[in-house]
Structure formats: structure tokens, C-alpha cells
């Protein structure tokens, strides 16, 4: 089917199939982890990345861990499951989606009415696949809900990768683009390369090109020049966390793009599932900003590109105040200002 | 002397000494071109770069070409000079500063009252060194004129490299920073890495660190986050061309930084010599924007970082409309709005 995005993680013929994202954009390599150790390794080494995708990977990893279990009873089985979950969680200890997915599978087992170990094994797989299917459905809903906002645009600009590669399928920011493309409205996409880790160049440009959607790669500092030329009619990005007042934490650089969009009179849309909202925080000031390894900025791969001994600032995220956000697209519908009231109503 | 910037190109003990800028920031390698061919090669391979610096290099290259001339008379000498100039100009055919410097040396010879070939040789060297000395004096004047604008700042942000490495010494955008530092007011500098060619990481961070000025390197998309934190009180950049109304063509990304500065209430200064003004153009719309090799964006060094087959937009420059420019710092003084009138008065 034309314009159909690739599926980054699937369960097929009794095996997990995943795209090794560390090999992109050079090669499309499919890996098939057969053991929990292989899945742990794949998560650890970022062969799979993106919060929803690694949750799915962890849940499927749990099934790999227990599918050949010789547990004699339910208690022994649940103990094995708990041990495997703790092991998988250690692959990326700060990834909340892994914890959430592992907990959900364990809770499904705990709530089961059967004591039959074979039936419990099937339940683990069923729950893992449900997580996957629900994520895909949620992304599709975001795509459908966001489509009307973009349908009159000729081209849009995006930052980082909030696409199919980060989710079960379709992505969040890119979901409306795939949705429209499958219905004959093919947008052009400008992809910021997204320094320092180049998710835009390596992943967004790859997945859109793979799906047949025309993509133009730019360095982050070219976004203003693209907007000044009138080449994009909307910006759409994902989100890592959204506070109760509509402030948006997302990949470093998002805030700057939001300012540029407003300056050029271009709407700035954020696409994210309801689970992204953290209503315990009243505003973006309360979001802690992780600083990452300075070597990501001072080196390219292993090659130094800056002198030794200088200072480096390498925040992973920035916060876009809600006043720059035209609308937030969720699986439950579109949220517009005033955000405080409308987020409270919908989320 | 503390905070003194390095001299990228000098005439010392009868030889040209230049920093091989292609080896920065890893190694400080001094090269000594002894022939016009070696100078041609150094210019061609970007061992020396920056409009003023390559003009000086070309003029000194002209001296290398004729210093051992056996020309029997003035006519023969001037013919040799003309041939050498044409050869040197072919090293970087679009660099107007090379043409300007070569022409200036030839005109000085043409205007000479002596027919003595030895005296004419000395005149070539003298004129080349005059070009160098005048550039240094001009940069110093920009530094002195710009200093009052920055003296109350704690830190400033700059984009690309408009520093000592691009000029005879001191640079343009960085000149006020060196000027203040030598007088005990040491500013902190945030340097945008400046994709795709990383002049900020490779050159600006290097030369400031070498001079003992504290520099923090960021990726281009972190500038907004730095401004939001209140960490910089001014932005200062160089210029490639300034039109009669004050619009500024400069390295790609400058326009975006100017918008971000205004959004955060931070003054945005442009530092450039009078020769940068092109009064034949009434506004920035008339400036042609060179597009460079897409491989600069899709590759890092020789390593591909983006998929094959996608579109790439790689403009070398952008245009910052004058309404974003707080002031233009020249060797003749500071120009403020209204630019059309004030540029006409000063330039």
C-alpha cells in the first residue's frame, strides 16, 4: 500500500521482528531476538527506541523470558515473571514506558482466574500484543484527529522523530501526515536534522522516504530560512511531557522552532497521546531538564569536532510555553487554548 | 599578553606564517608557503579562510611569485605580476576579496614612479603588508567601537566564526570581546556550532579558548534555551553583505538567531567593516543566496548520516531583515536605525 509507514516492531510467525534502528539510515536490518537476554541487549543498545516502542519491546521480552518456562505452578511462574521484569527494566532504568508496560503485563497475570501455566504464558503474549495494538490504534486516532489541521497545507516542518519508528506504527507527529497520504493528500515534509543525535536525518527522513512521502532534510538552523520563503504552512512535533497549563517539553530545539513559527504566522501543532500529560505539574518550569554527555556535542561519532577543555551545554529537552502552541492533537481530540481548562476537560 | 587573539597569517623573518585552519581544532599547525604554488594550494584547500584573511594571503602570494623574479625591466615585471595574479585568483574564483587585494597590489605597482625591479618587488611586499595592517587596524576599531555595547553584559552569543581566524587579527564580531578582555572585562561567550560546516565548534570555540576567554559550545538549536535561561545579554555576529536598508546576509542560521534574540528582548548586533556594505542593493531580497553541496548536510565528513535519495536544502547564507538588527558596528562608528539614512551618512 502506498504511503504506508513501516512497522518497527512486530510479532510474526511466533517471533519478534524489529528494525535495528542503530543501522539506519544506511541499512534496513531486521533482527529477531529469541531470548530475553537478546531483547535486553536490543533495548540497551538502542536498536529499538521511542517510548511506546520500547514499552512494546519490553512486554514482548517478558514473553520471551517465560515462554519456555517449566514453572510447576502459578506462584513459581509469577516469580519468574517478576525476575524477568526486573532484568528487562535494568536495560534502560529511566524509561518510564518500560516500567509501565512490564507492570501492566504482570498485573494482567495477577488478575487471571486460571492457574494453568500454559494459559498464563498465552496471557503474557496477549497482553504484550494488546499494548502494541492499542498504541497503533492510538497513533491512528492522532492521525485522524490531526488530519483536518494539515489538509490545506502543501508542506509541513517537523523536528526530531515522532514517527512510526518511535511507536507501534504511524507515530504521533507524523501520524496525520501518513493518514492524509493514504487518502491521497501527500504533504511535503521538511525535517530538521535535530542535532546532536540527528534523529531527523537518520530516522524521520528515512521513514518518510521509505513510505514514499517527499522529504527535504535541513540543518536545524535553516528552519527560519525555510519559513521565510513561505515553504511550510504548519509545524508539527511530538512531546515528551505536557503540563497542566499546556507547556510542552520536547527534544531540544523545539522551543526555537515554535518561536520561529509564530514569527512567520505559521501554526505550531503538538501531537501526543493522553499519557504524555503530567497533570501533577502546573507549568513547564517544574519539568527537570536532563543534561546529556557533552561528547554528543563535541564529537561526531568518535571524531572530535571541537577543541578540548571548553564548556559544553547539552540539554536533552527544552520547554515550549503554551502561548506558542496553536493546538495539541491527542487520540481523544484536539485541545486548543485556553489550555488549562481544556486539558482538564479532555485529559 | 592575556586574552590576546592569535594571528592567523603573518610575515615573519622573510617568510609567510599561517595557521593551517583545516587542522583545527585538533592541532595547531603552522605552515610556511614558500612559493606562489604553495600559497595557491593553501587558499584552495581552505587552510586559510575568511574574506579578509584570504585577501592578505593572496597579496602575500603575489610577493612569493615575484620575489625571485629575473625580469629585465618594469614591463616584464608587471607582466609576471599579472600572470601570478590570474593564477592566484583561480584558487577561489568567487572570493571577491582575493580579486580586490590582487588588484590593489597591481595598482600600487602601476602607480610607482620607479622602474627599478628590486624597488618594485619591495613595493609588492609593502602593499601586501599594508593590506594586512589596515585590516588589523580596522578590526581593532570595530572592537573599540563595539565595546561600549557589550561592556555591561555578562555573556554573549555568537554564530559562525567572525573572529581573528577570519581576519588579520581580532576579527569583527569577536573584536569587541577581545578588546574588552584585554582591558579586564572578560565576557563569557556561547558559540553556536554552526552546522553544516561547524565553524563555531571548530574555529570560534578554538580561538576564544586559545585566548583564555571562557566559551560554551552549543548546537544551533540550543540558542533559544540559552536565551530563555537569561544566560546571554547580547548577540553579536559578522556579516557577508549589508544592503542600503540595513538588511544583513550572513551565515545560514543568523536570521533565526536574530528572531530568537528579539523574542527574548536581547539586543542583536552585527559587526562588519564598511567594505561589507553593498549600497547598490536597496534590500536583502536582491541578495542571491548560494546553495552548497547537499553532501555537507547528508554526510558528516565522509560518513553518510541521512538516507540516499531524499531532498536536501543547503543555503550558505540567510538574510536578516534590518528590523531585527539593534545596531551595526563598523570601524567608522555604530550605525543605528533608521538604517537607510544612517548608512547613507556613515558609509
XYZ file of C-alpha atoms in Angstrom:
694
model
C 0.000 0.000 0.000
C 1.481 3.359 -0.942
C 2.474 5.787 1.819
C 2.110 3.072 4.469
C 4.684 3.509 7.231
C 6.902 0.620 8.185
C 6.179 -1.378 11.362
C 9.227 -1.114 13.614
C 8.316 -3.966 15.965
C 6.027 -6.900 15.193
C 5.107 -10.397 16.302
C 5.147 -12.646 13.254
C 5.152 -16.442 12.935
C 5.925 -16.877 16.602
C 8.861 -14.475 16.598
C 9.595 -10.842 17.454
C 10.731 -8.891 14.389
C 12.317 -5.482 14.917
C 14.130 -2.934 12.784
C 17.639 -2.414 14.113
C 17.433 1.390 14.321
C 21.155 1.732 15.002
C 21.742 0.570 11.396
C 19.522 3.283 9.918
C 19.647 5.125 7.632
C 22.342 3.084 5.945
C 20.755 -0.356 6.058
C 17.361 -1.888 6.816
C 18.311 -4.783 9.089
C 15.583 -6.898 10.730
C 16.558 -8.568 13.980
C 14.669 -11.389 15.710
C 15.504 -11.522 19.426
C 14.824 -15.090 20.583
C 15.637 -14.751 24.267
C 15.037 -12.196 26.986
C 18.784 -11.547 27.013
C 18.746 -10.677 23.316
C 15.801 -8.319 23.877
C 17.555 -6.707 26.850
C 20.563 -6.146 24.633
C 18.442 -4.667 21.818
C 16.809 -2.164 24.202
C 20.085 -1.335 25.915
C 21.867 -0.693 22.610
C 19.004 1.491 21.293
C 18.254 -0.919 18.444
C 14.688 -0.083 19.410
C 13.941 3.438 20.729
C 10.985 5.754 21.278
C 8.902 5.485 24.464
C 5.974 3.445 23.082
C 8.227 1.167 21.016
C 10.475 0.221 23.923
C 7.428 -0.463 26.105
C 6.206 -2.915 23.491
C 9.686 -4.428 23.189
C 9.912 -4.914 26.958
C 6.474 -6.565 27.099
C 7.405 -8.947 24.287
C 10.721 -9.523 26.057
C 8.755 -10.695 29.057
C 7.064 -13.304 26.891
C 10.421 -14.447 25.501
C 11.561 -14.862 29.106
C 8.748 -17.192 30.166
C 7.546 -18.898 27.001
C 9.651 -21.985 27.709
C 9.189 -21.772 31.476
C 8.999 -25.092 33.321
C 7.342 -23.473 36.328
C 5.370 -26.096 38.225
C 2.668 -23.731 39.437
C 1.317 -20.217 39.193
C 3.371 -18.870 42.116
C 6.594 -20.137 40.587
C 5.550 -18.705 37.208
C 4.788 -15.287 38.660
C 8.129 -15.292 40.463
C 9.901 -15.993 37.159
C 7.906 -13.199 35.552
C 8.892 -10.771 38.294
C 12.553 -11.663 37.948
C 12.433 -11.224 34.163
C 10.670 -7.869 34.545
C 13.343 -6.595 36.917
C 16.010 -7.726 34.464
C 14.329 -6.036 31.479
C 13.771 -2.830 33.440
C 17.527 -2.635 34.026
C 18.128 -2.193 30.277
C 17.107 1.484 30.409
C 16.419 2.388 34.015
C 14.997 5.852 33.274
C 12.496 4.783 30.608
C 9.131 5.046 32.339
C 7.309 3.350 29.472
C 9.255 0.126 30.057
C 8.156 0.072 33.705
C 4.594 0.840 32.740
C 4.439 -1.963 30.143
C 6.105 -4.550 32.396
C 3.774 -3.673 35.241
C 0.739 -3.922 33.013
C 1.639 -7.446 31.860
C 2.337 -8.578 35.411
C -0.958 -7.117 36.604
C -2.827 -8.958 33.851
C -1.289 -12.217 35.055
C -2.035 -11.373 38.679
C -5.669 -10.738 37.762
C -6.033 -14.012 35.822
C -8.551 -16.547 37.085
C -6.629 -19.556 35.811
C -3.702 -21.320 37.489
C -2.700 -23.121 34.311
C 0.851 -22.111 33.414
C 0.299 -22.588 29.666
C -2.733 -20.321 29.793
C -0.751 -17.743 31.785
C 2.017 -17.808 29.157
C -0.594 -17.090 26.489
C -1.935 -14.275 28.629
C 1.517 -12.627 28.747
C 1.737 -12.696 24.955
C -1.836 -11.494 24.589
C -1.238 -8.550 26.911
C 2.020 -7.599 25.157
C 0.260 -7.646 21.795
C -2.620 -5.642 23.256
C -0.135 -2.950 24.292
C 1.148 -2.937 20.736
C -2.304 -2.866 19.135
C -3.554 -0.148 21.441
C -0.555 2.002 20.645
C -1.164 1.596 16.932
C -4.848 2.456 17.354
C -3.934 5.486 19.442
C -1.483 6.717 16.796
C -4.124 6.208 14.121
C -6.575 8.249 16.156
C -3.996 11.035 16.490
C -3.503 10.856 12.738
C -7.210 11.077 12.031
C -7.768 13.879 14.545
C -4.805 15.894 13.284
C -5.513 15.482 9.588
C -8.019 18.360 9.279
C -5.415 20.760 10.675
C -2.917 19.913 7.935
C -5.105 19.099 4.963
C -4.840 22.555 3.408
C -1.062 22.701 3.796
C 1.328 21.979 0.972
C 4.282 21.276 3.244
C 4.987 20.985 6.960
C 8.107 21.110 9.091
C 8.932 18.669 11.871
C 11.690 18.347 14.461
C 13.285 15.160 15.813
C 11.481 11.840 15.233
C 7.951 11.357 16.466
C 7.183 8.912 13.705
C 6.393 5.279 13.107
C 9.871 4.254 14.291
C 9.114 5.541 17.802
C 5.769 3.770 18.171
C 3.883 0.597 17.235
C 3.110 2.277 13.937
C 2.251 5.706 12.422
C 3.895 7.741 15.145
C 2.429 10.846 16.731
C 3.626 13.985 14.908
C 3.899 12.086 11.639
C 0.587 10.201 12.041
C -1.554 12.946 10.425
C 0.912 13.037 7.530
C 0.619 9.276 6.962
C -3.147 9.461 7.429
C -3.528 12.168 4.786
C -1.079 10.470 2.406
C -3.019 7.193 2.499
C -6.079 9.214 1.440
C -4.361 10.863 -1.492
C -3.189 14.125 0.108
C 0.588 13.823 0.086
C 2.268 16.610 2.042
C 5.893 17.549 1.602
C 7.852 17.397 4.836
C 10.870 19.465 5.890
C 12.824 17.529 8.508
C 15.187 19.333 10.900
C 18.242 17.100 11.241
C 17.998 17.563 15.042
C 21.457 17.867 16.498
C 23.182 16.463 18.362
C 21.869 12.938 17.710
C 20.405 13.573 14.237
C 17.115 11.764 14.750
C 15.637 13.912 11.977
C 18.308 12.966 9.442
C 18.668 9.342 10.452
C 15.080 8.402 11.310
C 12.454 10.922 10.162
C 13.994 11.402 6.716
C 14.417 7.625 6.416
C 10.918 6.574 7.415
C 9.160 9.223 5.305
C 11.308 8.420 2.274
C 10.683 4.709 2.812
C 6.934 5.407 2.783
C 7.188 7.443 -0.411
C 6.486 10.801 1.217
C 8.713 13.562 -0.193
C 11.072 14.784 2.498
C 13.629 17.589 2.470
C 16.374 17.463 5.063
C 17.708 20.702 6.543
C 20.070 21.563 9.367
C 18.251 22.953 12.399
C 19.459 26.486 11.710
C 17.784 26.521 8.253
C 14.217 26.318 9.614
C 13.869 30.114 9.729
C 15.023 30.450 6.105
C 12.518 27.784 5.013
C 9.702 29.616 6.818
C 10.741 33.000 5.404
C 10.387 31.549 1.901
C 6.793 30.559 2.656
C 7.604 26.907 2.036
C 5.777 25.423 5.044
C 2.244 26.107 6.224
C 2.437 24.258 9.542
C 4.876 22.849 12.079
C 4.088 19.585 13.860
C 6.150 17.971 16.603
C 5.760 15.323 19.305
C 6.105 15.799 23.049
C 7.836 14.120 25.957
C 5.729 15.716 28.651
C 2.891 18.259 28.697
C 1.976 20.077 31.896
C -1.481 21.077 33.121
C -1.201 24.543 31.551
C -0.184 23.216 28.117
C 3.575 23.820 28.340
C 5.415 21.235 26.232
C 8.725 19.516 26.964
C 10.173 18.011 23.799
C 13.516 17.433 22.088
C 15.981 20.311 22.353
C 15.298 22.816 19.585
C 11.518 22.534 19.686
C 11.135 25.818 21.580
C 13.154 27.723 18.983
C 11.091 26.261 16.140
C 7.912 27.331 17.965
C 9.147 30.926 18.197
C 10.125 30.948 14.516
C 6.727 29.549 13.542
C 4.863 32.266 15.407
C 7.094 34.970 13.964
C 6.167 33.744 10.474
C 2.452 33.307 11.238
C 2.679 29.521 10.879
C 0.589 27.304 13.207
C 2.590 25.164 15.636
C 0.982 21.832 16.500
C 1.987 19.287 19.137
C 0.817 15.676 18.658
C 0.906 13.400 21.707
C -1.177 10.743 23.433
C -3.097 11.488 26.623
C -0.441 9.553 28.570
C 2.037 12.378 27.799
C 0.163 14.831 30.030
C 1.508 15.191 33.543
C -1.242 17.000 35.389
C 0.757 16.879 38.614
C 2.865 19.735 37.188
C 1.165 23.094 36.830
C 3.707 24.534 34.391
C 6.815 23.762 32.384
C 9.085 25.453 34.947
C 8.659 22.329 37.064
C 9.978 19.932 34.426
C 13.537 18.825 35.183
C 15.730 19.064 32.086
C 18.198 16.199 31.684
C 21.673 17.201 30.506
C 23.396 14.615 28.379
C 27.008 13.650 27.669
C 28.991 16.699 26.384
C 30.703 14.365 23.905
C 27.475 14.294 21.871
C 28.154 17.953 21.013
C 31.966 17.971 20.942
C 32.291 14.817 18.837
C 30.704 13.416 15.770
C 30.631 9.694 16.294
C 34.093 9.146 17.739
C 35.675 12.088 15.920
C 36.275 15.293 17.906
C 34.916 18.409 16.206
C 35.600 20.916 18.983
C 38.694 21.806 20.996
C 39.332 20.047 24.283
C 38.773 21.911 27.529
C 35.852 24.125 26.537
C 32.461 24.186 28.269
C 29.548 22.422 26.657
C 25.832 22.742 27.369
C 23.829 19.738 26.191
C 20.233 19.760 27.425
C 18.160 16.858 26.083
C 14.914 18.815 26.064
C 13.507 22.291 26.143
C 10.151 23.643 27.242
C 7.847 25.455 24.842
C 5.472 27.742 26.740
C 1.829 27.087 25.841
C 1.388 30.539 24.303
C 3.358 29.323 21.255
C 1.233 26.193 20.810
C -1.640 26.549 18.344
C -3.235 23.216 19.294
C -2.404 19.852 20.876
C -3.553 16.807 18.938
C -4.412 13.750 21.064
C -6.206 10.466 20.433
C -9.151 11.972 22.340
C -9.407 15.038 20.138
C -7.810 18.421 19.533
C -7.090 20.649 22.515
C -6.935 24.396 21.928
C -6.421 27.352 24.246
C -7.315 28.119 26.940
C -5.246 25.054 27.765
C -5.715 24.844 31.492
C -9.456 24.461 31.199
C -9.480 22.380 28.030
C -6.754 19.978 29.163
C -8.637 19.430 32.434
C -11.759 18.685 30.416
C -10.275 16.250 27.904
C -7.373 14.531 29.700
C 49.567 39.040 26.928
C 46.377 37.523 28.308
C 43.267 37.386 26.116
C 45.313 38.300 23.028
C 43.925 36.552 19.936
C 46.241 34.531 17.746
C 47.476 35.975 14.428
C 46.343 33.626 11.672
C 48.612 34.988 8.931
C 51.881 36.866 9.416
C 55.079 37.886 7.684
C 57.981 36.932 9.929
C 61.717 36.682 9.221
C 61.171 36.868 5.488
C 58.521 34.156 5.418
C 54.733 33.838 5.405
C 53.458 32.027 8.503
C 49.875 30.790 8.543
C 47.750 28.602 10.783
C 46.529 25.578 8.837
C 42.852 26.012 9.694
C 41.941 22.621 8.272
C 43.855 21.042 11.166
C 41.853 22.938 13.801
C 40.605 22.304 16.404
C 42.706 19.165 16.807
C 46.170 20.587 16.150
C 47.829 23.980 15.858
C 49.960 23.534 12.744
C 51.907 26.484 11.319
C 52.605 26.327 7.595
C 55.110 28.460 5.679
C 54.239 28.620 1.973
C 57.470 29.411 0.109
C 56.135 29.617 -3.429
C 53.071 31.011 -5.151
C 52.040 27.437 -5.904
C 52.105 26.548 -2.224
C 50.025 29.635 -1.409
C 47.542 28.797 -4.184
C 47.210 25.340 -2.683
C 46.720 26.702 0.844
C 43.916 29.013 -0.319
C 42.324 26.342 -2.490
C 42.304 23.790 0.334
C 40.872 26.323 2.828
C 43.964 26.193 5.032
C 43.332 29.931 5.195
C 39.689 31.145 5.101
C 37.661 34.249 5.890
C 37.376 37.059 3.343
C 39.997 39.435 4.811
C 42.441 36.614 5.579
C 42.399 35.177 2.071
C 42.858 38.650 0.599
C 46.021 39.038 2.683
C 47.141 35.528 1.727
C 46.662 36.266 -1.972
C 48.605 39.551 -1.716
C 51.482 37.814 0.056
C 51.237 35.034 -2.548
C 51.845 37.668 -5.193
C 55.072 38.620 -3.445
C 56.127 34.965 -3.258
C 55.520 34.785 -7.023
C 57.804 37.678 -7.943
C 60.363 37.936 -5.131
C 62.928 35.944 -7.153
C 61.853 37.384 -10.499
C 64.618 37.894 -13.056
C 62.511 40.350 -15.035
C 64.793 42.625 -17.016
C 62.535 45.668 -16.887
C 59.356 47.043 -15.416
C 57.100 45.894 -18.255
C 58.337 42.338 -17.945
C 57.884 42.516 -14.155
C 54.330 43.790 -14.434
C 53.514 41.025 -16.918
C 54.802 38.451 -14.436
C 52.736 40.077 -11.714
C 49.625 39.955 -13.866
C 50.147 36.295 -14.663
C 50.684 35.436 -10.994
C 47.554 37.376 -10.030
C 45.436 35.471 -12.538
C 46.834 32.221 -11.200
C 46.138 33.145 -7.555
C 42.616 34.326 -8.404
C 41.859 30.869 -9.794
C 42.291 29.316 -6.333
C 38.838 30.503 -5.201
C 37.162 32.158 -8.176
C 34.160 33.510 -6.227
C 36.115 35.174 -3.426
C 35.821 38.887 -4.162
C 38.356 39.807 -1.504
C 41.105 37.947 -3.365
C 40.391 39.950 -6.521
C 40.296 43.178 -4.566
C 43.652 42.521 -2.853
C 45.391 41.377 -6.038
C 44.116 44.414 -7.896
C 45.242 46.747 -5.162
C 48.827 45.417 -5.233
C 48.973 45.632 -9.029
C 47.638 49.187 -8.954
C 50.295 50.182 -6.436
C 52.972 48.861 -8.795
C 51.340 50.570 -11.773
C 51.372 53.879 -9.880
C 55.019 53.556 -8.853
C 57.442 56.209 -10.104
C 60.452 53.891 -10.162
C 61.420 51.424 -12.909
C 63.819 49.532 -10.658
C 62.645 45.919 -10.396
C 64.081 45.445 -6.895
C 62.201 48.502 -5.701
C 59.009 47.221 -7.337
C 59.423 43.889 -5.554
C 59.678 45.735 -2.254
C 56.594 47.700 -3.182
C 54.590 44.483 -3.681
C 55.558 43.283 -0.202
C 54.904 46.681 1.315
C 51.423 46.844 -0.213
C 50.582 43.294 0.886
C 51.650 44.114 4.432
C 49.689 47.358 4.289
C 46.563 45.365 3.444
C 47.278 43.180 6.472
C 47.976 46.100 8.805
C 44.937 48.052 7.672
C 42.725 45.033 8.252
C 44.078 44.644 11.766
C 43.561 48.345 12.486
C 40.031 48.131 11.109
C 39.212 45.139 13.314
C 40.647 46.963 16.316
C 38.452 49.962 15.531
C 35.393 47.692 15.335
C 36.427 46.232 18.680
C 36.792 49.618 20.275
C 33.555 50.951 18.793
C 31.571 47.865 19.786
C 32.940 47.548 23.308
C 30.521 50.021 24.947
C 27.571 47.981 23.637
C 28.773 44.832 25.381
C 30.514 46.126 28.462
C 27.520 45.628 30.744
C 26.867 42.085 29.525
C 27.978 39.006 31.425
C 27.777 36.727 28.401
C 27.093 36.985 24.684
C 26.116 34.535 21.978
C 27.717 34.351 18.533
C 27.101 32.348 15.385
C 29.681 31.016 12.896
C 33.218 32.458 13.016
C 33.779 36.159 12.570
C 36.892 36.079 14.699
C 40.610 36.515 14.500
C 40.923 33.425 12.285
C 38.939 35.123 9.522
C 40.910 38.359 9.512
C 44.405 39.786 10.002
C 43.667 39.751 13.720
C 40.849 40.353 16.246
C 38.029 39.567 13.830
C 34.816 41.536 13.507
C 32.095 40.044 15.747
C 34.696 38.853 18.253
C 36.764 42.063 18.174
C 34.765 43.845 20.911
C 35.083 40.713 23.065
C 38.889 40.675 22.674
C 39.006 44.433 23.201
C 37.073 44.238 26.464
C 39.003 41.175 27.672
C 42.360 42.934 27.184
C 41.016 45.696 29.427
C 39.917 43.342 32.190
C 36.263 42.795 31.263
C 36.142 39.115 30.296
C 32.789 38.138 28.789
C 31.588 34.561 28.580
C 30.750 33.507 25.048
C 28.172 30.968 23.882
C 29.186 29.681 20.457
C 26.623 28.102 18.118
C 28.353 25.133 16.493
C 27.030 26.378 13.101
C 26.014 23.443 11.015
C 26.728 22.183 8.490
C 30.416 23.125 8.500
C 30.801 23.649 12.257
C 32.781 26.892 12.094
C 31.552 27.703 15.593
C 32.763 24.420 17.082
C 35.984 24.180 15.109
C 37.077 27.813 14.919
C 35.222 30.159 17.279
C 35.425 27.809 20.261
C 39.072 27.137 19.461
C 40.237 30.728 19.083
C 38.390 32.002 22.169
C 39.650 29.103 24.280
C 43.171 29.680 22.944
C 42.923 33.322 24.057
C 41.695 32.336 27.522
C 38.141 33.581 27.037
C 35.554 31.196 28.542
C 33.472 29.682 25.779
C 30.491 27.334 25.929
C 29.689 25.358 22.809
C 26.057 24.593 21.948
C 24.300 23.089 18.971
C 22.433 25.691 16.936
C 19.060 24.512 18.209
C 20.037 25.215 21.840
C 20.299 29.008 21.377
C 16.650 29.562 22.332
C 17.060 27.510 25.531
C 20.169 29.523 26.464
C 18.282 32.793 25.913
C 15.238 31.588 27.871
C 17.512 30.941 30.869
C 18.690 34.565 30.742
C 22.266 33.461 30.210
C 23.173 35.941 27.449
C 22.631 39.692 27.360
C 23.607 40.263 23.728
C 24.081 38.502 20.401
C 26.883 39.582 18.072
C 27.564 38.231 14.588
C 29.505 39.163 11.478
C 28.120 39.848 8.006
C 28.842 38.843 4.433
C 26.890 41.659 2.846
C 24.732 44.518 4.137
C 22.327 46.319 1.824
C 21.448 50.020 1.772
C 18.453 49.498 4.085
C 20.446 47.553 6.687
C 19.388 44.012 5.745
C 22.197 41.587 6.603
C 23.303 38.495 4.682
C 25.342 36.210 6.907
C 25.953 32.519 7.568
C 22.841 30.336 7.490
C 21.165 30.394 10.881
C 21.828 34.054 11.618
C 18.249 35.058 10.789
C 16.809 32.530 13.221
C 19.130 33.712 15.993
C 18.014 37.305 15.338
C 14.347 36.338 15.752
C 15.101 34.425 18.959
C 17.062 37.390 20.330
C 14.209 39.801 19.712
C 11.684 37.404 21.240
C 13.808 37.342 24.417
C 14.453 41.099 24.469
C 18.168 40.619 23.778
C 19.985 43.132 21.528
C 21.237 41.725 18.224
C 24.435 43.354 16.934
C 26.152 42.968 13.567
C 29.875 43.805 13.344
C 31.315 44.420 9.885
C 33.698 46.753 8.085
C 32.433 49.457 5.745
C 33.525 47.307 2.787
C 30.721 44.835 3.652
C 28.027 47.344 2.656
C 26.683 46.952 -0.857
C 24.812 50.179 -1.469
C 23.930 49.083 -4.990
C 21.292 46.810 -3.424
C 18.324 48.515 -1.811
C 17.244 45.498 0.247
C 18.129 41.926 1.164
C 15.631 40.472 -1.335
C 18.184 41.308 -4.014
C 20.982 39.243 -2.489
C 21.478 35.954 -4.342
C 21.754 33.042 -1.902
C 24.332 30.442 -2.861
C 23.281 26.824 -2.336
C 26.102 24.486 -1.425
C 26.798 20.782 -1.869
C 23.951 18.671 -0.356
C 26.597 16.259 0.946
C 27.505 18.838 3.597
C 24.117 18.134 5.185
C 23.695 14.440 4.370
C 27.195 13.428 5.408
C 29.496 14.101 8.281
C 32.955 14.129 6.846
C 32.728 11.119 4.547
C 30.155 9.261 6.633
C 26.527 9.372 5.474
C 24.067 10.390 8.198
C 20.916 10.573 6.093
C 19.244 8.156 3.684
C 20.070 8.302 0.000
C 17.566 9.766 -2.416
C 15.988 12.438 -0.205
C 15.891 16.144 -1.000
C 18.303 18.467 0.739
C 18.216 22.257 1.041
C 21.626 23.741 1.844
C 21.705 27.527 1.567
C 25.049 29.051 2.570
C 23.517 32.261 3.861
C 20.290 33.790 5.022
C 19.102 37.386 5.161
C 18.181 39.055 8.435
C 15.788 41.955 7.804
C 17.028 45.195 9.358
C 14.108 45.382 11.779
C 15.796 42.632 13.838
C 19.162 44.438 13.970
C 19.718 46.581 17.057
C 22.893 48.209 15.693
C 25.658 47.688 13.145
C 29.196 48.138 14.436
C 31.720 49.396 11.863
C 35.236 50.809 12.018
C 33.650 54.201 11.336
C 31.252 54.014 14.263
C 27.957 52.472 15.306
C 25.018 52.642 12.934
C 21.514 52.534 14.412
C 18.050 52.773 12.874
C 16.771 54.366 10.757
C 19.312 52.441 8.714
C 18.670 53.857 5.272
C 19.521 57.377 6.363
C 22.279 56.464 8.790
C 24.037 54.028 6.452
C 23.985 56.656 3.713
C 25.520 59.142 6.137
C 28.317 56.939 7.503
C 29.229 54.534 4.688
